[in-house]
mmCIF file of C-alpha atoms in Angstrom:
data_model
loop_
_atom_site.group_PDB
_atom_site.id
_atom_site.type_symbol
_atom_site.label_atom_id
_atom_site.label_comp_id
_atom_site.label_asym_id
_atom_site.label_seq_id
_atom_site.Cartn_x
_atom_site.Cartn_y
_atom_site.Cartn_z
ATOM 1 C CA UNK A 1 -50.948 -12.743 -26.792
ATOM 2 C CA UNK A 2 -47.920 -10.185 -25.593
ATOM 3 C CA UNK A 3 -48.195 -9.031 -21.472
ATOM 4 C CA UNK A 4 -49.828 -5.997 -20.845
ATOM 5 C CA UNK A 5 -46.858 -3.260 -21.064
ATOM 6 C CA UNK A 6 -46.193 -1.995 -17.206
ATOM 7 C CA UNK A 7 -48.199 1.310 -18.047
ATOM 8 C CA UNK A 8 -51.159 -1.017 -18.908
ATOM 9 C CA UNK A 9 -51.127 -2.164 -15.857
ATOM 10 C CA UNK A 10 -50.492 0.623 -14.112
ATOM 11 C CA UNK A 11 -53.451 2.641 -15.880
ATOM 12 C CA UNK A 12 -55.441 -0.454 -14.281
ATOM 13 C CA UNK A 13 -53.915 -0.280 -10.732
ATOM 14 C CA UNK A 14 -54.328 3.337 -10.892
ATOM 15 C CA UNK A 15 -58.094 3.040 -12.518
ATOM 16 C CA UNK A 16 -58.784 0.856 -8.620
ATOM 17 C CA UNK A 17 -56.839 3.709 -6.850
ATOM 18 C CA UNK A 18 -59.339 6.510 -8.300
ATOM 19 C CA UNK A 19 -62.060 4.637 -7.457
ATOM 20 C CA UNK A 20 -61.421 3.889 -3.973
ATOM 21 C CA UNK A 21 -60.832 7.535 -3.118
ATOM 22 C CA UNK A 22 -64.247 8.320 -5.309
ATOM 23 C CA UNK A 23 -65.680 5.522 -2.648
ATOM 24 C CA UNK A 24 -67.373 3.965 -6.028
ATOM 25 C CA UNK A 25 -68.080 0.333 -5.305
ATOM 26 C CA UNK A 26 -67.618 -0.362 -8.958
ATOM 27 C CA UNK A 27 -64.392 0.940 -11.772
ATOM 28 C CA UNK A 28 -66.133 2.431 -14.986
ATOM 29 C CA UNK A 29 -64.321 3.643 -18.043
ATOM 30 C CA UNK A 30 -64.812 6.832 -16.611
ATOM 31 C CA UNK A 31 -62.376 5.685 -13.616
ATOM 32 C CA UNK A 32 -59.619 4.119 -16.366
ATOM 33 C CA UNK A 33 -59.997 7.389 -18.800
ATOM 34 C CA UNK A 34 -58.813 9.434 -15.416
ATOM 35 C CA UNK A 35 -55.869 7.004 -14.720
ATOM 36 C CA UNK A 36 -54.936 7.634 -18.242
ATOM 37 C CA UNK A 37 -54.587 11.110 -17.879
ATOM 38 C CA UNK A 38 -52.964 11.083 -14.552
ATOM 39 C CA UNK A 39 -50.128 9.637 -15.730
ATOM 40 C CA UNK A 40 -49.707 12.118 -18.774
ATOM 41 C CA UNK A 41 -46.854 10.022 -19.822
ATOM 42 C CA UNK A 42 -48.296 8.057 -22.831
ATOM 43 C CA UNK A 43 -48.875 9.364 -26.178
ATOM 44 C CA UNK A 44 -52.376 8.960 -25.799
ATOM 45 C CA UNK A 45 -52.953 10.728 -22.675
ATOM 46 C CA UNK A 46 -51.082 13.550 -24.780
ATOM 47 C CA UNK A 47 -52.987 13.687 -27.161
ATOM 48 C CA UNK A 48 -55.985 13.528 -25.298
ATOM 49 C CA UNK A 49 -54.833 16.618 -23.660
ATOM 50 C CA UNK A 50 -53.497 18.459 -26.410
ATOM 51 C CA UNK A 51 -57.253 18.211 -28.453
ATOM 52 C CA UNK A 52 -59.422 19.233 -25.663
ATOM 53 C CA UNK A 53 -60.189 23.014 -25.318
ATOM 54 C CA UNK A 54 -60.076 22.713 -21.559
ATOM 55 C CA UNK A 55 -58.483 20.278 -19.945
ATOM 56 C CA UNK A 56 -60.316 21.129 -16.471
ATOM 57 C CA UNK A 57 -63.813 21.195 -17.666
ATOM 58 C CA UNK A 58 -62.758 17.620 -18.903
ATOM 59 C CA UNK A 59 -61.028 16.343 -15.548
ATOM 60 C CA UNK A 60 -64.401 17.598 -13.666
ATOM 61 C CA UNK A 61 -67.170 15.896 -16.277
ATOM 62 C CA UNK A 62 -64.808 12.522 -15.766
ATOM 63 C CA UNK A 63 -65.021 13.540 -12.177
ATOM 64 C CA UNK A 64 -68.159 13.927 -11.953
ATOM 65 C CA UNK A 65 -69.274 10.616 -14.204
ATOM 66 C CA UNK A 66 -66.930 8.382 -12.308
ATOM 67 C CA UNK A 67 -68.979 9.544 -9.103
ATOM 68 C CA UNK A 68 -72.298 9.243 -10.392
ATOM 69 C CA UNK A 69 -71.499 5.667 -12.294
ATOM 70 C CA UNK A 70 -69.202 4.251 -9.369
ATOM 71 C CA UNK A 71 -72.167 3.344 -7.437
ATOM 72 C CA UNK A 72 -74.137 1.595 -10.315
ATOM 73 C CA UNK A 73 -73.497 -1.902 -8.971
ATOM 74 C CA UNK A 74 -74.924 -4.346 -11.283
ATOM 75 C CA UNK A 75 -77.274 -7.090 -10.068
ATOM 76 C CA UNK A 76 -74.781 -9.874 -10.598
ATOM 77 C CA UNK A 77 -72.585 -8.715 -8.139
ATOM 78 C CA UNK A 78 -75.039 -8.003 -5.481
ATOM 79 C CA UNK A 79 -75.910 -11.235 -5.924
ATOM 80 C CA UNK A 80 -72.588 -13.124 -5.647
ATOM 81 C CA UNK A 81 -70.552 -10.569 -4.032
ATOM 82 C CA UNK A 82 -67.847 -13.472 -3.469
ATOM 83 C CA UNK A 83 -66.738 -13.489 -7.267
ATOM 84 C CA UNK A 84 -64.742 -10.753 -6.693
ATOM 85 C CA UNK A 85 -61.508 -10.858 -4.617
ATOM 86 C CA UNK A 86 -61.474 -9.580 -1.435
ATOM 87 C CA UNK A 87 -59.828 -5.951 -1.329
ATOM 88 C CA UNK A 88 -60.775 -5.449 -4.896
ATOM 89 C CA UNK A 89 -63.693 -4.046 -6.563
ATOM 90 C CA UNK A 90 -65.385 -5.072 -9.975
ATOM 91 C CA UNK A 91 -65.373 -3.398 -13.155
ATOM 92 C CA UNK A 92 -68.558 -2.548 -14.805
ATOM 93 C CA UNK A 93 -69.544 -4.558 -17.993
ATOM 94 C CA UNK A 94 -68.435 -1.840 -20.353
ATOM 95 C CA UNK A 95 -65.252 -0.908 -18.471
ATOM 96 C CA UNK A 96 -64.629 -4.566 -19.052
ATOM 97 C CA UNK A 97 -65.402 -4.530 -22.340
ATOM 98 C CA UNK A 98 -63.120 -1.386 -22.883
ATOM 99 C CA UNK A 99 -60.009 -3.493 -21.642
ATOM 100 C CA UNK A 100 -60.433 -6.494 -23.057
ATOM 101 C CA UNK A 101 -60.764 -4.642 -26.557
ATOM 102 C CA UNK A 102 -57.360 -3.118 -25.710
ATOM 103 C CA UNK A 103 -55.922 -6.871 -25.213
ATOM 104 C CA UNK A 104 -58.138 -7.639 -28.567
ATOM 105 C CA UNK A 105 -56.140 -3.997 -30.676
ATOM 106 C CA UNK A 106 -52.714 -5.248 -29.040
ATOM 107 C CA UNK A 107 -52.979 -8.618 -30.228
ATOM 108 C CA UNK A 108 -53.830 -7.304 -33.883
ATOM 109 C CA UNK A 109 -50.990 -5.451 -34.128
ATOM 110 C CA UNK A 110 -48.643 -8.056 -32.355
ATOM 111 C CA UNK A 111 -48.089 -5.686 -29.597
ATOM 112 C CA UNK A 112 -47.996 -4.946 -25.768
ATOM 113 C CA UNK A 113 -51.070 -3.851 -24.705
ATOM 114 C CA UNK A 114 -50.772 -0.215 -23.618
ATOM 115 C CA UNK A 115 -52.917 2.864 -23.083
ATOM 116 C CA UNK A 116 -53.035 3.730 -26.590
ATOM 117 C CA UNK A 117 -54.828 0.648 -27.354
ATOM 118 C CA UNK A 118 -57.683 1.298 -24.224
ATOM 119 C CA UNK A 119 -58.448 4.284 -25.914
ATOM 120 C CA UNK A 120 -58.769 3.005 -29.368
ATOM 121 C CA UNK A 121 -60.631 0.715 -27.660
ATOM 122 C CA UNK A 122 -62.655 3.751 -25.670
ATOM 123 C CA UNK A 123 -63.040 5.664 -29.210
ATOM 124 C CA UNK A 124 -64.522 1.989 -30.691
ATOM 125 C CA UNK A 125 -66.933 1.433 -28.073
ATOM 126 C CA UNK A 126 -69.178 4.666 -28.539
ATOM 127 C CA UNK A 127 -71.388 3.306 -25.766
ATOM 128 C CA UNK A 128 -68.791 3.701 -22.788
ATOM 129 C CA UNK A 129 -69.395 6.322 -20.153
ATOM 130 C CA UNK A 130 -65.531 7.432 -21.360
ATOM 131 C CA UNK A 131 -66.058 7.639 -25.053
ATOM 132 C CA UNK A 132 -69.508 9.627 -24.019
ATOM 133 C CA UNK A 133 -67.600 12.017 -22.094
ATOM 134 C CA UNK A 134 -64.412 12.339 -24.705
ATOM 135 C CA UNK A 135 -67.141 13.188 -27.206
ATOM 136 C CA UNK A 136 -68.081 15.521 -25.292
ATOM 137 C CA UNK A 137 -65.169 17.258 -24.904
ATOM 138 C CA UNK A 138 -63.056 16.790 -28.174
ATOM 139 C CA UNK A 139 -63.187 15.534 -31.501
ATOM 140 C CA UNK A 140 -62.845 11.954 -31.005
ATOM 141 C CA UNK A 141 -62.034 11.630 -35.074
ATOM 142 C CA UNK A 142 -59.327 13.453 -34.793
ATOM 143 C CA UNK A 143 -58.058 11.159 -31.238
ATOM 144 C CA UNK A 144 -58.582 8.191 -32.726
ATOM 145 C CA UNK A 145 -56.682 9.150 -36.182
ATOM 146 C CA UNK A 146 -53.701 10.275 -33.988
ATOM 147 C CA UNK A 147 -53.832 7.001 -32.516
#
């Protein structure tokens, strides 16, 4: 398996960043589809923003989820709050799950992981907060044949 390309990792880095100014105690796909589109550098953020009708009304309802979401702190880590490093925060099951299907798309296709594979990986797991608000918002067909 290839290293995560630097946006990768910046997408992730910037996912923590959104959710410490939200003051959520927990990154959702919600948080990582906003890093994604902060950047606007990557094809996929481009896209992203070039099929939505209105890019605000999409900023605000990931806004909005990332708020709502960032406090759902699952069990497991109110449990055993020291399995997460210190000056970090955990990601939610199905933010997790969006990333590591990114890794899982990259390694497919013998690539770096980079934000065009989290949201392939978004657009494949039609339970994440960020493919629930994308669907909202745009036709997610359409994304995920640009892709």
């Amino acid at each position: 398996m290839k290293q995560p390309s630097a946006e990768f990792q910046s997408v992730v880095q910037a996912s923590f960043n959104f959710a410490q100014e939200l003051q959520s105690e927990i990154i959702t796909s919600a948080h990582i589809l906003s890093a994604i589109l902060l950047a606007k550098e990557g094809n996929a953020a481009r896209s992203i923003i070039r099929l939505t009708s209105d890019f605000e009304a999409l900023r605000q309802s990931i806004r909005s989820e990332a708020l709502i979401h960032g406090k759902d702190v699952p069990d497991k880590y109110k449990k055993t709050p020291r399995q997460v490093p210190q000056e970090s925060l955990p990601m939610s099951d199905e933010a997790e799950s969006v990333i590591v299907g990114a890794m899982k798309v990259s390694a497919k296709a013998n690539e770096s992981a980079d934000t065009r594979h989290i949201v392939v990986s978004i657009l494949d797991n039609h339970e994440s907060l960020a493919h629930v608000i994308l669907r909202g918002q745009l036709d997610v067909q359409r994304l995920r044949s640009e892709l």
